[in-house]
Each structure stands twice: as structure tokens, then as C-alpha cells.
Amino acid sequence: MDSSLFRLSTPTFTLPRARPSLSYKRIHCQNQRQSDNVAFDEAAFEAERLSLDAKARETMMAQSSSSSSSSNGGDPKAWKWVIRKRIWDTMEALNIAQNPRPVHHRIPNFVAASTAAKNLSKLKEFGVANCVKVNPDSPQKQVRFLTLSGEKKLLTPQPRLRTGFFSVLESHMLTPSAIYEACTSVGVAKYGRSIGLDEKIKVDLIVIGSVAVDPKTGARLGKGEGFAELEYGMLRYMGAIDDSTPVVTSVHDCQLVDDIPVEKLLIHDVPVDIICTPTQVIYTDTCISKPQGIYWDKLSPEKLGKIRILRELKSRIERETGQKLPCGPSEKLPPSAPRRR
């Protein structure tokens, strides 16, 4: 994806982490949910989320125009937008797309996404996983449901990381009737337990959304905002994942491509090990290196300014090491998707 990451792989940057006692965690979690039940306003949360997405719509035409004018060589990442647009246009034209629509500037939802999720749930890697990190997008909603209903721990990022970091949900935290709601953005905010950078957690499987993916190389394109890479980098920082942690994506067969040039991928782009579609499961045997952390020299001031958890992490590292971390070049952030009510 386009927005760049930071690098953080030096062992001396690892900070001590205190682990609360089990009794404290139970009490805290219970109190947090009780507080949420009183204070959480579903309508206000959803209205704010839709409003933020709608504001991004205003810049969409400018972004599209900029990408088109850059295709002659001005923007080294313009080729990614060409592939994305082709996939989005195809899915809409063939009516493969599903709500929310239009699918442009989204991880696109698609016909038979639940079948792709079912194929994913049959993977040996999913079966043995205790904790699964799943992106919050619509086509992976059934994956989140199968994770919770399978009595696994679900780790999911809060929308665009703008409200916090990750949320953890477990089936024992929910009533049976609440599990399906917990797979939505509102449900995660309502029932999830927020965690921070000091949380001790081991993620056994990563499920990531894609706009396009190459089954031969494992090269992947997201929607262009860079959050999947940021999330991956922060999990590496926390010690929650390593190179051996499988990365899986679920897509429609029409999202399989063969024209992602591996040599043009950036150091922070996350490749996939396994692709699940409604009709097949593909092991890519990717040779593309996985990111080792956050690449601060690639992270723009604009992206840093939008994500509080990144600013906190940067300040923490600079304070602990006494070193000033680099900052990447400025960028015009790509638009977020509009959403129809």
C-alpha cells in the first residue's frame, strides 16, 4: 500500500512491559464493558464515522485527477492506482461488488465473500490459531464471525487507527446474540477491550484485506491508505508476530492479477502467504520479504498527525533512546471511501 511505514527492529528499542494480574484484568474488563454499556452511543458513533468518511469524499476527484496526471512518471506509485481502478471498475461493471458500494477506494466487498471466509476457516493455519488478527472491512466480516464463534481471540484494529489502536474480543466476553454484532465497527467499539503497545499478546494468524493480489508472487495491493502496513509494523514492534506468522487474504477470483511488479514494491508492503477465494485456496510460497517494523523515514507528517498511537510511540522511542527519529516526506493522503446510508 502507499502510505509508508517506519522501521523499528533494533533490540535496544524494546521497552519493559508490565502485565496486569488475571484478577485485575477480569475486573477491569468487566468494569470497562459496564461503563461502555452506559456511555456508548451507537448512533453518535456511526454518525461520526460516516461524517469522517463523507469529508474524505470531497478530495476523491482531486486524488483521481492527480493520479491520472502522474501516470506519465510524476508519481512512482501511480501504477498501483491503475491496477486498483481496473479492479474496482470490473467489480462494479460485472456486479460482483456488494454493499457498501461503490467499492472504489475500499477493500471491496464481493459476491460469495462468506464462501471465501468458509474456505479460510478450513485452513490448518486457522484451525490451530488461538489469536487471529482480522482487518475491519466488510468482506472479512464473516471471517471475524468464524473467529469468535470458533472460540478464538479476535484482534481487530479500530477504524483507521484514529480512535486508538487494537481491540480484543473473545466469545466468553459476549452473549451468543452479541457475537454477530461484535463483528461490526459499532460492535467492536461497544464490546471490544482496547489494548495498548505494552499488551503481551501473540498473534497466530493475520487476515488482511486486498484490492488485488498476485497468486504467483504473493504481492498485494490494498486500497492505498497504508493502515495494513502500519498495523503489521506495530505488531512487529510489540513482538506479537514474526516472519513465520502466516498472512492470509480473502478476495474474489477477479481480484487475482499477474501485473504487480515485485521490483516496484516498497520495503513496507506486506505480501501474503495464502489466498482464499470462493473457488480455491492458493499457497503463494512468496519470496517477498515481510516488513521488520515501522519505517519512520517513510512515514509522512500528515499520516503521523492523523494517528495518535503513532505519535505516542514515536515520542516514547525518542524519550527512551535519546535519539530523534527521522520523518518521511509530505504526502497528500488518499481519500477514504464514501458510504451510502
Tab-separated table of C-alpha atoms in Angstrom:
chain	number	residue	atom	x	y	z
A	1	MET	CA	0.000	0.000	0.000
A	2	ASP	CA	1.063	3.570	-0.464
A	3	SER	CA	1.476	5.203	2.895
A	4	SER	CA	4.852	4.398	4.288
A	5	LEU	CA	5.949	2.811	7.492
A	6	PHE	CA	8.636	3.167	9.982
A	7	ARG	CA	11.452	0.863	10.853
A	8	LEU	CA	11.930	-0.374	14.363
A	9	SER	CA	13.896	-3.576	14.664
A	10	THR	CA	16.760	-2.610	16.978
A	11	PRO	CA	16.560	-4.670	20.207
A	12	THR	CA	17.590	-1.706	22.353
A	13	PHE	CA	14.287	-0.032	21.482
A	14	THR	CA	12.316	-2.772	23.233
A	15	LEU	CA	10.670	-1.356	26.326
A	16	PRO	CA	9.693	-3.206	29.515
A	17	ARG	CA	6.067	-4.196	29.680
A	18	ALA	CA	4.109	-4.744	32.856
A	19	ARG	CA	1.441	-7.441	32.788
A	20	PRO	CA	-1.623	-6.943	34.997
A	21	SER	CA	-2.731	-9.811	37.166
A	22	LEU	CA	-5.526	-12.031	35.867
A	23	SER	CA	-7.922	-10.853	38.576
A	24	TYR	CA	-7.202	-7.236	37.739
A	25	LYS	CA	-7.745	-7.872	34.040
A	26	ARG	CA	-11.093	-9.552	34.680
A	27	ILE	CA	-12.287	-6.743	36.924
A	28	HIS	CA	-11.003	-4.061	34.580
A	29	CYS	CA	-12.590	-5.700	31.547
A	30	GLN	CA	-15.902	-6.122	33.362
A	31	ASN	CA	-15.889	-2.515	34.562
A	32	GLN	CA	-14.960	-1.308	31.094
A	33	ARG	CA	-17.876	-3.141	29.492
A	34	GLN	CA	-20.277	-1.905	32.165
A	35	SER	CA	-19.085	1.644	31.546
A	36	ASP	CA	-19.435	1.183	27.796
A	37	ASN	CA	-22.987	-0.115	28.194
A	38	VAL	CA	-23.891	3.107	29.978
A	39	ALA	CA	-21.899	5.628	27.958
A	40	PHE	CA	-21.610	4.166	24.476
A	41	ASP	CA	-23.872	5.899	21.971
A	42	GLU	CA	-24.194	3.695	18.885
A	43	ALA	CA	-25.966	6.323	16.796
A	44	ALA	CA	-23.392	9.011	17.587
A	45	PHE	CA	-20.506	6.655	16.870
A	46	GLU	CA	-21.919	5.649	13.499
A	47	ALA	CA	-22.814	9.236	12.581
A	48	GLU	CA	-19.292	10.426	13.340
A	49	ARG	CA	-17.754	7.588	11.333
A	50	LEU	CA	-19.959	8.331	8.327
A	51	SER	CA	-19.243	12.038	8.597
A	52	LEU	CA	-15.481	11.486	8.573
A	53	ASP	CA	-15.782	9.248	5.541
A	54	ALA	CA	-18.016	11.762	3.763
A	55	LYS	CA	-15.463	14.545	4.263
A	56	ALA	CA	-12.853	12.398	2.542
A	57	ARG	CA	-15.203	12.094	-0.443
A	58	GLU	CA	-14.612	15.770	-1.205
A	59	THR	CA	-10.968	15.072	-2.072
A	60	MET	CA	-11.649	11.970	-4.164
A	61	MET	CA	-11.933	13.748	-7.514
A	62	ALA	CA	-8.735	15.684	-6.874
A	63	GLN	CA	-6.892	12.479	-5.951
A	64	SER	CA	-8.119	10.666	-9.045
A	65	SER	CA	-7.100	13.590	-11.249
A	66	SER	CA	-3.684	13.736	-9.602
A	67	SER	CA	-3.130	10.003	-10.120
A	68	SER	CA	-4.082	10.252	-13.781
A	69	SER	CA	-1.732	13.159	-14.432
A	70	SER	CA	1.055	11.288	-12.598
A	71	SER	CA	0.818	8.195	-14.766
A	72	ASN	CA	3.454	9.579	-17.101
A	73	GLY	CA	6.121	9.238	-14.424
A	74	GLY	CA	5.478	12.007	-11.914
A	75	ASP	CA	4.268	9.660	-9.170
A	76	PRO	CA	6.279	6.440	-8.694
A	77	LYS	CA	3.204	4.822	-7.129
A	78	ALA	CA	0.771	5.749	-9.918
A	79	TRP	CA	0.909	2.203	-11.311
A	80	LYS	CA	-0.792	0.967	-8.136
A	81	TRP	CA	-3.762	3.246	-8.731
A	82	VAL	CA	-4.084	1.985	-12.303
A	83	ILE	CA	-4.456	-1.600	-11.068
A	84	ARG	CA	-6.804	-0.628	-8.242
A	85	LYS	CA	-9.093	1.317	-10.551
A	86	ARG	CA	-9.209	-1.577	-13.014
A	87	ILE	CA	-10.304	-3.992	-10.273
A	88	TRP	CA	-12.869	-1.606	-8.784
A	89	ASP	CA	-14.320	-0.811	-12.226
A	90	THR	CA	-14.516	-4.508	-13.127
A	91	MET	CA	-16.270	-5.479	-9.912
A	92	GLU	CA	-18.864	-2.754	-10.359
A	93	ALA	CA	-19.369	-3.431	-14.086
A	94	LEU	CA	-19.876	-7.176	-13.581
A	95	ASN	CA	-21.972	-6.614	-10.442
A	96	ILE	CA	-19.539	-8.685	-8.415
A	97	ALA	CA	-19.391	-5.837	-5.919
A	98	GLN	CA	-21.542	-5.947	-2.797
A	99	ASN	CA	-22.505	-3.265	-0.314
A	100	PRO	CA	-21.141	-0.918	0.766
A	101	ARG	CA	-20.990	0.491	-2.755
A	102	PRO	CA	-19.434	1.907	-4.753
A	103	VAL	CA	-16.410	-0.211	-3.937
A	104	HIS	CA	-13.926	2.368	-5.196
A	105	HIS	CA	-11.420	3.436	-2.542
A	106	ARG	CA	-12.394	0.473	-0.361
A	107	ILE	CA	-11.323	-3.038	0.365
A	108	PRO	CA	-14.127	-4.190	-1.930
A	109	ASN	CA	-16.909	-6.407	-0.666
A	110	PHE	CA	-17.851	-9.097	-3.154
A	111	VAL	CA	-20.313	-11.828	-4.057
A	112	ALA	CA	-19.627	-15.048	-2.117
A	113	ALA	CA	-17.323	-13.368	0.395
A	114	SER	CA	-18.789	-15.719	3.014
A	115	THR	CA	-17.738	-18.712	0.872
A	116	ALA	CA	-14.186	-17.382	0.724
A	117	ALA	CA	-14.336	-16.971	4.505
A	118	LYS	CA	-15.519	-20.559	4.895
A	119	ASN	CA	-12.579	-21.759	2.813
A	120	LEU	CA	-10.282	-19.703	5.009
A	121	SER	CA	-11.745	-21.261	8.152
A	122	LYS	CA	-10.844	-24.724	6.823
A	123	LEU	CA	-7.147	-23.860	6.664
A	124	LYS	CA	-4.890	-25.776	9.018
A	125	GLU	CA	-3.320	-22.426	9.935
A	126	PHE	CA	-6.710	-21.099	11.059
A	127	GLY	CA	-7.608	-24.283	12.906
A	128	VAL	CA	-4.541	-24.221	15.151
A	129	ALA	CA	-4.591	-20.455	15.736
A	130	ASN	CA	-5.600	-19.172	19.159
A	131	CYS	CA	-5.468	-15.464	18.261
A	132	VAL	CA	-6.357	-14.143	14.802
A	133	LYS	CA	-5.882	-10.549	13.682
A	134	VAL	CA	-8.539	-9.602	11.110
A	135	ASN	CA	-8.979	-6.319	9.248
A	136	PRO	CA	-12.237	-4.422	9.931
A	137	ASP	CA	-13.531	-4.314	6.338
A	138	SER	CA	-16.854	-5.675	5.067
A	139	PRO	CA	-15.640	-8.677	3.029
A	140	GLN	CA	-13.881	-10.080	6.115
A	141	LYS	CA	-16.907	-9.736	8.398
A	142	GLN	CA	-17.646	-13.467	8.157
A	143	VAL	CA	-14.008	-14.238	8.990
A	144	ARG	CA	-14.405	-12.228	12.178
A	145	PHE	CA	-17.597	-14.116	12.969
A	146	LEU	CA	-15.975	-17.513	12.387
A	147	THR	CA	-13.068	-16.456	14.587
A	148	LEU	CA	-15.310	-15.564	17.509
A	149	SER	CA	-17.751	-18.426	17.049
A	150	GLY	CA	-14.752	-20.764	16.907
A	151	GLU	CA	-13.835	-19.571	20.421
A	152	LYS	CA	-10.694	-17.857	19.223
A	153	LYS	CA	-9.396	-14.470	20.302
A	154	LEU	CA	-10.138	-11.777	17.705
A	155	LEU	CA	-7.744	-8.852	17.347
A	156	THR	CA	-9.033	-6.087	15.113
A	157	PRO	CA	-7.820	-2.511	14.551
A	158	GLN	CA	-10.009	0.416	15.407
A	159	PRO	CA	-11.183	2.315	12.285
A	160	ARG	CA	-8.198	3.933	10.562
A	161	LEU	CA	-6.424	3.808	13.955
A	162	ARG	CA	-7.894	7.262	14.541
A	163	THR	CA	-9.706	6.366	17.776
A	164	GLY	CA	-6.994	4.251	19.322
A	165	PHE	CA	-5.120	1.082	18.468
A	166	PHE	CA	-6.400	-2.507	18.530
A	167	SER	CA	-9.402	-4.068	20.208
A	168	VAL	CA	-9.579	-7.619	21.517
A	169	LEU	CA	-12.789	-9.621	21.563
A	170	GLU	CA	-13.386	-13.118	22.878
A	171	SER	CA	-16.551	-15.191	22.782
A	172	HIS	CA	-16.675	-15.518	26.567
A	173	MET	CA	-16.958	-11.721	26.722
A	174	LEU	CA	-20.155	-11.846	24.655
A	175	THR	CA	-23.620	-13.305	24.756
A	176	PRO	CA	-24.446	-15.572	21.790
A	177	SER	CA	-26.741	-12.923	20.358
A	178	ALA	CA	-23.987	-10.278	20.559
A	179	ILE	CA	-21.330	-12.188	18.622
A	180	TYR	CA	-22.597	-11.153	15.183
A	181	GLU	CA	-22.893	-7.501	16.237
A	182	ALA	CA	-19.362	-7.681	17.632
A	183	CYS	CA	-18.125	-8.296	14.075
A	184	THR	CA	-19.177	-4.772	13.018
A	185	SER	CA	-17.404	-1.460	13.644
A	186	VAL	CA	-20.071	-0.448	16.137
A	187	GLY	CA	-19.878	-3.823	17.863
A	188	VAL	CA	-16.095	-3.654	18.204
A	189	ALA	CA	-16.386	-0.228	19.792
A	190	LYS	CA	-19.193	-1.447	22.036
A	191	TYR	CA	-17.832	-4.804	23.201
A	192	GLY	CA	-14.104	-4.790	22.481
A	193	ARG	CA	-11.340	-4.339	25.033
A	194	SER	CA	-8.851	-1.724	23.889
A	195	ILE	CA	-5.200	-2.654	24.180
A	196	GLY	CA	-2.012	-0.629	24.028
A	197	LEU	CA	1.545	-1.097	22.873
A	198	ASP	CA	2.514	-2.792	26.145
A	199	GLU	CA	-0.019	-5.603	25.795
A	200	LYS	CA	1.538	-9.063	25.854
A	201	ILE	CA	-0.171	-10.904	23.031
A	202	LYS	CA	0.808	-13.496	20.447
A	203	VAL	CA	-0.955	-13.380	17.092
A	204	ASP	CA	-1.010	-16.746	15.317
A	205	LEU	CA	-2.595	-15.681	12.024
A	206	ILE	CA	-3.103	-12.396	10.175
A	207	VAL	CA	-6.075	-11.926	7.844
A	208	ILE	CA	-5.680	-8.897	5.616
A	209	GLY	CA	-7.966	-7.275	3.053
A	210	SER	CA	-6.832	-6.682	-0.526
A	211	VAL	CA	-7.856	-4.887	-3.686
A	212	ALA	CA	-5.568	-7.001	-5.882
A	213	VAL	CA	-3.159	-9.873	-5.237
A	214	ASP	CA	-0.785	-11.907	-7.399
A	215	PRO	CA	-1.174	-15.650	-6.742
A	216	LYS	CA	2.288	-16.426	-8.126
A	217	THR	CA	4.308	-13.965	-6.035
A	218	GLY	CA	2.076	-13.069	-3.092
A	219	ALA	CA	2.371	-9.371	-3.997
A	220	ARG	CA	-0.638	-7.437	-2.722
A	221	LEU	CA	-2.268	-4.034	-3.127
A	222	GLY	CA	-4.625	-2.574	-0.562
A	223	LYS	CA	-6.809	0.474	-1.006
A	224	GLY	CA	-3.887	2.881	-0.692
A	225	GLU	CA	-4.093	4.260	2.833
A	226	GLY	CA	-1.277	2.184	4.309
A	227	PHE	CA	-3.010	1.093	7.503
A	228	ALA	CA	-2.399	-2.620	6.989
A	229	GLU	CA	1.326	-1.914	6.887
A	230	LEU	CA	1.176	0.319	9.949
A	231	GLU	CA	-0.736	-2.335	11.871
A	232	TYR	CA	1.749	-5.004	10.794
A	233	GLY	CA	4.695	-2.840	11.809
A	234	MET	CA	3.272	-2.113	15.250
A	235	LEU	CA	2.580	-5.796	15.869
A	236	ARG	CA	6.211	-6.484	14.979
A	237	TYR	CA	7.271	-3.825	17.487
A	238	MET	CA	5.133	-5.474	20.177
A	239	GLY	CA	6.703	-8.865	19.477
A	240	ALA	CA	3.253	-10.252	18.650
A	241	ILE	CA	4.286	-11.560	15.218
A	242	ASP	CA	7.399	-12.502	13.271
A	243	ASP	CA	8.333	-13.636	9.776
A	244	SER	CA	6.757	-17.045	10.370
A	245	THR	CA	3.285	-15.627	11.159
A	246	PRO	CA	1.077	-16.543	8.157
A	247	VAL	CA	-0.615	-13.697	6.280
A	248	VAL	CA	-3.878	-14.660	4.553
A	249	THR	CA	-6.218	-12.649	2.328
A	250	SER	CA	-9.736	-13.400	1.116
A	251	VAL	CA	-10.695	-11.994	-2.289
A	252	HIS	CA	-12.883	-12.684	-5.306
A	253	ASP	CA	-11.260	-14.572	-8.167
A	254	CYS	CA	-11.453	-11.454	-10.345
A	255	GLN	CA	-9.052	-9.737	-7.926
A	256	LEU	CA	-6.258	-12.144	-8.855
A	257	VAL	CA	-3.779	-10.348	-11.109
A	258	ASP	CA	-0.427	-11.010	-12.737
A	259	ASP	CA	0.857	-7.466	-13.317
A	260	ILE	CA	2.077	-6.302	-9.888
A	261	PRO	CA	5.792	-5.632	-10.468
A	262	VAL	CA	7.603	-7.052	-7.438
A	263	GLU	CA	10.626	-4.857	-8.088
A	264	LYS	CA	8.468	-1.744	-7.589
A	265	LEU	CA	7.089	-2.784	-4.202
A	266	LEU	CA	8.245	-0.773	-1.207
A	267	ILE	CA	10.035	-2.067	1.862
A	268	HIS	CA	6.884	-1.819	3.972
A	269	ASP	CA	4.494	-3.594	1.569
A	270	VAL	CA	3.091	-6.747	3.188
A	271	PRO	CA	2.998	-9.882	0.981
A	272	VAL	CA	0.519	-12.704	1.507
A	273	ASP	CA	1.240	-16.377	2.077
A	274	ILE	CA	-2.248	-17.745	1.381
A	275	ILE	CA	-5.117	-16.540	-0.825
A	276	CYS	CA	-8.681	-17.744	-0.270
A	277	THR	CA	-11.314	-17.095	-2.939
A	278	PRO	CA	-14.834	-18.530	-3.239
A	279	THR	CA	-13.468	-21.252	-5.552
A	280	GLN	CA	-9.905	-22.013	-4.476
A	281	VAL	CA	-7.133	-21.805	-1.887
A	282	ILE	CA	-3.700	-20.740	-3.131
A	283	TYR	CA	-0.402	-21.040	-1.267
A	284	THR	CA	1.829	-18.402	-2.856
A	285	ASP	CA	5.204	-19.526	-1.430
A	286	THR	CA	6.089	-15.843	-1.591
A	287	CYS	CA	9.733	-14.837	-1.695
A	288	ILE	CA	8.938	-11.205	-0.871
A	289	SER	CA	10.424	-10.135	2.464
A	290	LYS	CA	7.997	-9.095	5.171
A	291	PRO	CA	8.431	-5.714	6.872
A	292	GLN	CA	10.530	-5.790	10.032
A	293	GLY	CA	8.794	-2.914	11.790
A	294	ILE	CA	7.854	0.696	11.244
A	295	TYR	CA	9.895	2.703	8.785
A	296	TRP	CA	9.844	6.189	10.238
A	297	ASP	CA	11.811	7.673	7.342
A	298	LYS	CA	8.889	6.747	5.061
A	299	LEU	CA	6.070	7.935	7.326
A	300	SER	CA	4.732	11.334	6.308
A	301	PRO	CA	3.955	14.124	8.798
A	302	GLU	CA	0.365	14.060	7.527
A	303	LYS	CA	-0.129	10.367	8.347
A	304	LEU	CA	1.639	10.781	11.690
A	305	GLY	CA	-0.629	13.702	12.525
A	306	LYS	CA	-3.748	11.582	11.966
A	307	ILE	CA	-2.744	8.625	14.150
A	308	ARG	CA	-2.327	9.314	17.839
A	309	ILE	CA	-0.863	5.904	18.694
A	310	LEU	CA	1.990	6.501	16.236
A	311	ARG	CA	2.771	9.885	17.771
A	312	GLU	CA	2.812	8.302	21.211
A	313	LEU	CA	5.098	5.518	20.030
A	314	LYS	CA	7.482	7.924	18.343
A	315	SER	CA	7.674	10.110	21.450
A	316	ARG	CA	8.255	7.047	23.606
A	317	ILE	CA	11.122	5.766	21.483
A	318	GLU	CA	12.750	9.186	21.273
A	319	ARG	CA	12.438	9.616	25.027
A	320	GLU	CA	13.832	6.170	25.821
A	321	THR	CA	16.695	6.302	23.330
A	322	GLY	CA	17.528	9.996	23.429
A	323	GLN	CA	17.545	9.921	19.624
A	324	LYS	CA	15.422	11.890	17.206
A	325	LEU	CA	13.630	9.606	14.774
A	326	PRO	CA	13.520	10.605	11.099
A	327	CYS	CA	10.367	11.731	9.340
A	328	GLY	CA	9.285	10.947	5.806
A	329	PRO	CA	8.321	13.370	3.031
A	330	SER	CA	4.964	15.114	2.948
A	331	GLU	CA	2.138	13.472	1.053
A	332	LYS	CA	-1.422	14.146	0.032
A	333	LEU	CA	-3.328	11.388	1.763
A	334	PRO	CA	-5.630	9.335	-0.465
A	335	PRO	CA	-9.351	9.713	0.093
A	336	SER	CA	-11.360	7.474	2.362
A	337	ALA	CA	-14.397	5.839	0.857
A	338	PRO	CA	-17.844	7.459	0.878
A	339	ARG	CA	-20.630	5.377	2.328
A	340	ARG	CA	-24.291	5.278	1.317
A	341	ARG	CA	-26.862	5.153	4.081
